[in-house]
PDB file of C-alpha atoms in Angstrom:
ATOM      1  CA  UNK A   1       0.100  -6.573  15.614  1.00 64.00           C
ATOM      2  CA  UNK A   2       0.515  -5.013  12.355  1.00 77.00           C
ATOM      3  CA  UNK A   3       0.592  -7.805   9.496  1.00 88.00           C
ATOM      4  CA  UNK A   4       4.038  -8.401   7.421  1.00 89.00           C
ATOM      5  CA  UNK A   5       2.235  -6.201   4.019  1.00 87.00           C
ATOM      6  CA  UNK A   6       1.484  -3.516   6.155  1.00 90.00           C
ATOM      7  CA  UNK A   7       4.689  -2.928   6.866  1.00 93.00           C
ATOM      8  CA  UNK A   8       5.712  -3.140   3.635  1.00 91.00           C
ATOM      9  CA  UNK A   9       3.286  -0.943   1.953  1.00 90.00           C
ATOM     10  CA  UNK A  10       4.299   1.488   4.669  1.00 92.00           C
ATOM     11  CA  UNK A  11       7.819   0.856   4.192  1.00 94.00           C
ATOM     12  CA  UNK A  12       7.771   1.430   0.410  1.00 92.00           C
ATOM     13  CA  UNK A  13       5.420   4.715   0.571  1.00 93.00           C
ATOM     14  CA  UNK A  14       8.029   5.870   2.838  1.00 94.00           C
ATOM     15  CA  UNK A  15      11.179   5.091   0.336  1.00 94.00           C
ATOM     16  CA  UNK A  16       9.634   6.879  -2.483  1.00 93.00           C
ATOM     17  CA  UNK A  17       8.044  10.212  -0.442  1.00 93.00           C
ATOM     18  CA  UNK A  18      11.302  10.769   1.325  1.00 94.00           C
ATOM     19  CA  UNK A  19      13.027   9.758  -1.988  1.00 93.00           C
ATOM     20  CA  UNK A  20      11.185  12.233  -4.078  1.00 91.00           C
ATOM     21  CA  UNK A  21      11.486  14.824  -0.977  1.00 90.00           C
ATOM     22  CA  UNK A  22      15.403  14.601  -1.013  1.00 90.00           C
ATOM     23  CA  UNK A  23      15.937  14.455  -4.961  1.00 89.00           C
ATOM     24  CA  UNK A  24      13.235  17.531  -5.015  1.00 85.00           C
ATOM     25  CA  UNK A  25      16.017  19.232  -2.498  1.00 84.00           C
ATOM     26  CA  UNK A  26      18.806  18.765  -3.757  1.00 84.00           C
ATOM     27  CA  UNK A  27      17.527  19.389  -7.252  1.00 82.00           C
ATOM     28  CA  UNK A  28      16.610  23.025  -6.069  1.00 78.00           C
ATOM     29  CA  UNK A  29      19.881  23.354  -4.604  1.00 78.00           C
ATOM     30  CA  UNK A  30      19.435  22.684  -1.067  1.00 80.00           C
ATOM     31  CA  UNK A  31      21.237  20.324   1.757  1.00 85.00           C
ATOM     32  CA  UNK A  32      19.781  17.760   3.218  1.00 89.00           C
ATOM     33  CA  UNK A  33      21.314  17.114   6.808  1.00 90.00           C
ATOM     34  CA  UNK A  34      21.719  13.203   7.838  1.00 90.00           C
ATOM     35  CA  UNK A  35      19.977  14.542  10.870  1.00 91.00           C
ATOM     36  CA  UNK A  36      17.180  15.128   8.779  1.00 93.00           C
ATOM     37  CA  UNK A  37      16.653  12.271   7.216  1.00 92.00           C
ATOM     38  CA  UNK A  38      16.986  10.862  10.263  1.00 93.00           C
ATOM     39  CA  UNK A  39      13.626  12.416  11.887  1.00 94.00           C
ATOM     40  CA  UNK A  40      12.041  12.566   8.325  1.00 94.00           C
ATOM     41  CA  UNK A  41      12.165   8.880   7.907  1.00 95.00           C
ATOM     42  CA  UNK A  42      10.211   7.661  10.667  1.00 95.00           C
ATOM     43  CA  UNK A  43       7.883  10.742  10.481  1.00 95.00           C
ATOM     44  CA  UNK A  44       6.997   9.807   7.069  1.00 95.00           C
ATOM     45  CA  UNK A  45       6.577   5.752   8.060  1.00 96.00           C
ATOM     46  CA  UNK A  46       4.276   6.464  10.854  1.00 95.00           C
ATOM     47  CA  UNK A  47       2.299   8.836   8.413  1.00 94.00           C
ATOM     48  CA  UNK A  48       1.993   6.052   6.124  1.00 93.00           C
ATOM     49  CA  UNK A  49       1.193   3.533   8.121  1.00 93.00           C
ATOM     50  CA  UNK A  50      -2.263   4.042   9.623  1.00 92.00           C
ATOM     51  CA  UNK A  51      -3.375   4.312   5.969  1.00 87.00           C
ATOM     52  CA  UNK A  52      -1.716   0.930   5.015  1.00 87.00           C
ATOM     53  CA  UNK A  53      -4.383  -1.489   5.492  1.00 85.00           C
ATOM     54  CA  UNK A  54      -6.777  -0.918   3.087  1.00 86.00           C
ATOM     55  CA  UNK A  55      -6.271  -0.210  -0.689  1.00 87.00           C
ATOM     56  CA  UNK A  56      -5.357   3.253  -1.203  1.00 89.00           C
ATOM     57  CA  UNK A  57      -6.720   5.791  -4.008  1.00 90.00           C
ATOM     58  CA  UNK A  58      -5.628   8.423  -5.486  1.00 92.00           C
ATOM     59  CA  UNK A  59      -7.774  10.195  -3.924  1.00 93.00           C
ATOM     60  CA  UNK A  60      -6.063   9.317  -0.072  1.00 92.00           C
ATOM     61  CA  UNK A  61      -2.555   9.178  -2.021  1.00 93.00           C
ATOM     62  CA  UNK A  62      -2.410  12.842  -3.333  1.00 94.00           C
ATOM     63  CA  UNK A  63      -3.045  15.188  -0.402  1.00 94.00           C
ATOM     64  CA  UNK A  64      -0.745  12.672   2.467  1.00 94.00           C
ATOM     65  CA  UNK A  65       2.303  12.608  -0.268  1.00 93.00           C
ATOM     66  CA  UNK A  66       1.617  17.016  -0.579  1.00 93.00           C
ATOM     67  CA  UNK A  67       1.243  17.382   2.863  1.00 94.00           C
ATOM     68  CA  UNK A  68       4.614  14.979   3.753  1.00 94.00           C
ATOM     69  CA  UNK A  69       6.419  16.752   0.559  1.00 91.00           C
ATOM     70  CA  UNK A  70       6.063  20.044   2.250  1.00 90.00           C
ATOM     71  CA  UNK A  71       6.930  18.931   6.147  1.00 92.00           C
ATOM     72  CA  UNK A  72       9.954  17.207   4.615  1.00 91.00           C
ATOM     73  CA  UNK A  73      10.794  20.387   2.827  1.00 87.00           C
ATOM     74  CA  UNK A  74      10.505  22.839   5.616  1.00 88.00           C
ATOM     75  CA  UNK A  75      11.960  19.955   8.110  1.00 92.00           C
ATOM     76  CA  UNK A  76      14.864  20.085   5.153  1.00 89.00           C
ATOM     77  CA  UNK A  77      15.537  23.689   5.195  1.00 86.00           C
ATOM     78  CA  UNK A  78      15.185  24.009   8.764  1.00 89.00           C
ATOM     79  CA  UNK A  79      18.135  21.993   9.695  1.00 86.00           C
ATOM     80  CA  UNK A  80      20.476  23.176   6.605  1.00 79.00           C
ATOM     81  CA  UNK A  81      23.583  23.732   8.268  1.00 73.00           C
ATOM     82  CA  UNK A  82      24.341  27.317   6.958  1.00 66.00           C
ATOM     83  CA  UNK A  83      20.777  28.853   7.646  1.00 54.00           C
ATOM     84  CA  UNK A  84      19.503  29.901  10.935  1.00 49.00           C
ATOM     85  CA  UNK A  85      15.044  29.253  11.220  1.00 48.00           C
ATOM     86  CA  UNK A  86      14.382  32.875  11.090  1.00 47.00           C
ATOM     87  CA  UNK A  87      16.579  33.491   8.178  1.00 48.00           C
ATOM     88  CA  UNK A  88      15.219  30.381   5.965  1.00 48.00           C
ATOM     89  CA  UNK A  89      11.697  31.442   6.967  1.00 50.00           C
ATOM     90  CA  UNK A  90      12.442  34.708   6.157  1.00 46.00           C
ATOM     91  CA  UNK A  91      13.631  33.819   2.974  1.00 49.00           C
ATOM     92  CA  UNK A  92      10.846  31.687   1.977  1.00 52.00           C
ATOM     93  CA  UNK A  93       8.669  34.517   2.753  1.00 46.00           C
ATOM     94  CA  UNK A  94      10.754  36.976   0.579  1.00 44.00           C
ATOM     95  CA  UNK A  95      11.200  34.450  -2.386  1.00 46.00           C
ATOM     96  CA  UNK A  96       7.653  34.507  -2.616  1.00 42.00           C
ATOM     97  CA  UNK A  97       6.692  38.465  -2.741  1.00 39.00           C
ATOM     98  CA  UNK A  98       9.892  39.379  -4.483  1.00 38.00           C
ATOM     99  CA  UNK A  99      10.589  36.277  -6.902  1.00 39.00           C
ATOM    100  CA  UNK A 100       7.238  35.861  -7.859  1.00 38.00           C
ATOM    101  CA  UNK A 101       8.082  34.095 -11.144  1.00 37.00           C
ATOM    102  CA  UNK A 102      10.799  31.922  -9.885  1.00 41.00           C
ATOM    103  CA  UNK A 103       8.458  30.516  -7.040  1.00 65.00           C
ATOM    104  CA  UNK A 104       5.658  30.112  -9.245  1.00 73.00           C
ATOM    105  CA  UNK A 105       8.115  27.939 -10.675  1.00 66.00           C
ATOM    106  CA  UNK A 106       9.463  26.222  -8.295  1.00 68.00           C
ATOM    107  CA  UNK A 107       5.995  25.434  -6.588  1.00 73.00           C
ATOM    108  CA  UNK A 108       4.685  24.324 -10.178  1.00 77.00           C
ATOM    109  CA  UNK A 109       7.742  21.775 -10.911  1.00 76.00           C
ATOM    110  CA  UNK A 110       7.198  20.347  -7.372  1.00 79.00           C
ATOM    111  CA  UNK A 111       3.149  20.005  -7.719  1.00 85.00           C
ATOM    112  CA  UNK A 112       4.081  18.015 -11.447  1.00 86.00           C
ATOM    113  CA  UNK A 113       6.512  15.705  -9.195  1.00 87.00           C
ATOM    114  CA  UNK A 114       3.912  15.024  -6.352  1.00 91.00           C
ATOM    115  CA  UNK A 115       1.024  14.478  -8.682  1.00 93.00           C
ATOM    116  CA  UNK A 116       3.038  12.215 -10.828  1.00 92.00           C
ATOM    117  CA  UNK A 117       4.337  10.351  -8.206  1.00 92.00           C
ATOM    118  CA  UNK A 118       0.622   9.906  -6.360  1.00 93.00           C
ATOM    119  CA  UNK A 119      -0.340   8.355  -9.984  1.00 94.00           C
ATOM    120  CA  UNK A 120       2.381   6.222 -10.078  1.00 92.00           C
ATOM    121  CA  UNK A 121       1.933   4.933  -6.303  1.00 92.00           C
ATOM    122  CA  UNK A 122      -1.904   4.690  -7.140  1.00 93.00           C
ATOM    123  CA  UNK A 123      -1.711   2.680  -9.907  1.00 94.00           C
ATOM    124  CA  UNK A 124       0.911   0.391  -8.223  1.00 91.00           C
ATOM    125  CA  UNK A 125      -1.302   0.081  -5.297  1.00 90.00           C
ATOM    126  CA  UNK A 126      -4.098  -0.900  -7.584  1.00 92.00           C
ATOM    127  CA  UNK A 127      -1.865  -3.570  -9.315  1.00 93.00           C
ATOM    128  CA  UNK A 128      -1.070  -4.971  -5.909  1.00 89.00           C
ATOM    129  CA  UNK A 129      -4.615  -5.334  -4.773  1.00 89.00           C
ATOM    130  CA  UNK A 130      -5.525  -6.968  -8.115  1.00 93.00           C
ATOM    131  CA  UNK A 131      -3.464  -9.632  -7.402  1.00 93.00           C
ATOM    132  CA  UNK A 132      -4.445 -10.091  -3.752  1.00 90.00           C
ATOM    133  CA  UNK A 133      -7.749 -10.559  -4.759  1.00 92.00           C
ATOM    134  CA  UNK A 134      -7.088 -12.485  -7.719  1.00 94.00           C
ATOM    135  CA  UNK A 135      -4.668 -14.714  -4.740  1.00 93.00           C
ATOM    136  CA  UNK A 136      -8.153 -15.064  -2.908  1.00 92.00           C
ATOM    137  CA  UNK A 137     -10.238 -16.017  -5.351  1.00 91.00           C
ATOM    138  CA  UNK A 138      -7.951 -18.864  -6.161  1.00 88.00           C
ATOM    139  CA  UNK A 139      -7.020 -19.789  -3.146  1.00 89.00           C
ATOM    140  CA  UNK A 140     -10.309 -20.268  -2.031  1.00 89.00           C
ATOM    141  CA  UNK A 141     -11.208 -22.451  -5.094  1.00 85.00           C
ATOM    142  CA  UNK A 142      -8.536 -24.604  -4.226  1.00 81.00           C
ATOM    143  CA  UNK A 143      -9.829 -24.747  -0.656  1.00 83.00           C
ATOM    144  CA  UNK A 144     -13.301 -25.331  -1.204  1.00 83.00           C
ATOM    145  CA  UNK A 145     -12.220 -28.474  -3.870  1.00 77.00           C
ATOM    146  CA  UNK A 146     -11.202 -31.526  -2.390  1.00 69.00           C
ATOM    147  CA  UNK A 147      -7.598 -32.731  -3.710  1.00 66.00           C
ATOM    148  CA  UNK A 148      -8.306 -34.324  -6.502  1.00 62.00           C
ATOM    149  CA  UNK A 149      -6.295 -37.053  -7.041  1.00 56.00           C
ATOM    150  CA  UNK A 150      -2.206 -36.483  -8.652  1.00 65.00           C
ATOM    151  CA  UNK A 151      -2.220 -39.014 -10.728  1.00 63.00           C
ATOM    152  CA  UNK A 152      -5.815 -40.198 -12.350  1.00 58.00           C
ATOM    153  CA  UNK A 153      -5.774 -41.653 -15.355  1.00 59.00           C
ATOM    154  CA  UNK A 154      -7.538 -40.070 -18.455  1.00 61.00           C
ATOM    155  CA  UNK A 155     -10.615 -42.495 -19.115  1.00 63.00           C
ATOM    156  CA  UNK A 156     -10.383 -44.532 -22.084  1.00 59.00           C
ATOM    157  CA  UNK A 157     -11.962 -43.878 -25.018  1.00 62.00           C
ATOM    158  CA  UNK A 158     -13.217 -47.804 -26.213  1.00 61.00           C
ATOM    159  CA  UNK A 159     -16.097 -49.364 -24.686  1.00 63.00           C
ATOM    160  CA  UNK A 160     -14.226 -52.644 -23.799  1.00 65.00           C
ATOM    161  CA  UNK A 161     -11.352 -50.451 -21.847  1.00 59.00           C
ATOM    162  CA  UNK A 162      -8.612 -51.164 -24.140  1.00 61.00           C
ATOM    163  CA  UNK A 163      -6.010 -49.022 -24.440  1.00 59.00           C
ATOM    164  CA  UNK A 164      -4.359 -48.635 -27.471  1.00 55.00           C
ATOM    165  CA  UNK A 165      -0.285 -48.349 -27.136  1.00 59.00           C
ATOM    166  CA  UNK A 166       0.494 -44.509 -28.557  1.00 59.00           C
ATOM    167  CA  UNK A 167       3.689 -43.880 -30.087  1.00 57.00           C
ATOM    168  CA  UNK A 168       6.082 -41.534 -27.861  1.00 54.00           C
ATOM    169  CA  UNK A 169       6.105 -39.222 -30.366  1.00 54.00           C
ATOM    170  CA  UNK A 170       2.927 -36.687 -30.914  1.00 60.00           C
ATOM    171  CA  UNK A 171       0.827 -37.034 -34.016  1.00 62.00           C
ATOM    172  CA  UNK A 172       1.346 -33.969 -35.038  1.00 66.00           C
ATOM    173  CA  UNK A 173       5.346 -33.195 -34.982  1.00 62.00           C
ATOM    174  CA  UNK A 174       8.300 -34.114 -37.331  1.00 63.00           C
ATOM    175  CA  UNK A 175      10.687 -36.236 -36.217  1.00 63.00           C
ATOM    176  CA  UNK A 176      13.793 -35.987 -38.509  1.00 68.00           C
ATOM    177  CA  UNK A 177      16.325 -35.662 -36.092  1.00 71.00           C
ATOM    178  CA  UNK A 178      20.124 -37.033 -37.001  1.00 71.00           C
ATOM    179  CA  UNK A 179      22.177 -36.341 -40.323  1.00 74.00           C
ATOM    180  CA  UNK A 180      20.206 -36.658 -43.548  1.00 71.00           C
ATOM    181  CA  UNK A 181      19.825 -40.143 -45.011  1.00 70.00           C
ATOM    182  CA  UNK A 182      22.582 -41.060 -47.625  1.00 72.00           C
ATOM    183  CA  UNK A 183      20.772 -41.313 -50.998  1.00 68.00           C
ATOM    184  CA  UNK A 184      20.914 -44.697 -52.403  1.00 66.00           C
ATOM    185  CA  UNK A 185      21.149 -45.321 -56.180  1.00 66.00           C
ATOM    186  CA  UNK A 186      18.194 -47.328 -57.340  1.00 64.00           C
ATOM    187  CA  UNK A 187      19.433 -50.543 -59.594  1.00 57.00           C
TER     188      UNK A 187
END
């Protein structure tokens, strides 16, 4: 059974590679069919997935978000509406021999977007797993401490055991609260 924060690691990694896969799309002009997203999205989760139980680097991050960015792009253009397979393949074929500077482009702007986003997952994924550990640490404190008691009183400070009565107030603050004192006239 695959634990609750699996899921959701999965789940998130998913919502931001088929995020930046769509905006990425439509950005360069394209169409993203519903039918698309529809066999993107759980392509992308079960991608994610096996790699969700364990902290994940940059290192794991990187090439899985490349590799998904370009399946969800050629999944994208495949099932434009308007464009046939041969003709889109055909046309990514031709945009890079004839529009060499334009593609160059276009493959550049997409690599800054990937590796931006794989920093920005990585360091989120290192934020989360500083907490869970941090979580442990102090959970286990707790757990290896009996319960101390809620409501032990502080040990007094005279050898006798008196207590002293202590004003409500702390030492240290001000207390002029109310309208200021009418001055009196001395006699």
């Amino acid at each position: 059974m695959t634990s609750p924060l699996r899921l959701a690691r999965a789940a998130a990694f998913t919502a931001v590679c088929l995020g930046l896969g769509v905006v990425a799309h439509l950005f360069s002009g394209g169409v993203v069919a519903p039918g698309a997203l529809a066999l993107g999205l759980p392509a992308v989760f079960a991608a994610a997935l096996p790699l969700s139980g364990r902290e994940r680097t940059l290192r794991a991050i990187l090439p899985l978000l490349a590799a998904l960015q370009v399946a969800l792009h050629v999944l994208f253009a495949l099932s434009a509406p308007s464009s046939s397979a041969s003709h889109v393949l055909a046309g990514h074929a031709m945009a890079g021999h004839a529009h060499a500077g334009p593609g160059f482009g276009m493959l550049l702007g997409h690599g800054w977007a990937v590796v931006l986003t794989a920093l920005w997952l990585a360091r989120g994924e290192a934020a989360l797993w500083a907490l869970l550990r941090r979580l442990a640490v102090r959970l286990t404190r707790i757990a290896a401490d009996p319960a101390p008691p809620v409501f032990a009183l502080p040990a007094s400070p005279h050898p006798d055991g008196a207590r002293l009565p202590r004003s409500v107030a702390p030492l240290h603050c001000v207390t002029r609260r109310g309208p200021p004192r009418l001055l009196q006239p001395s006699a």
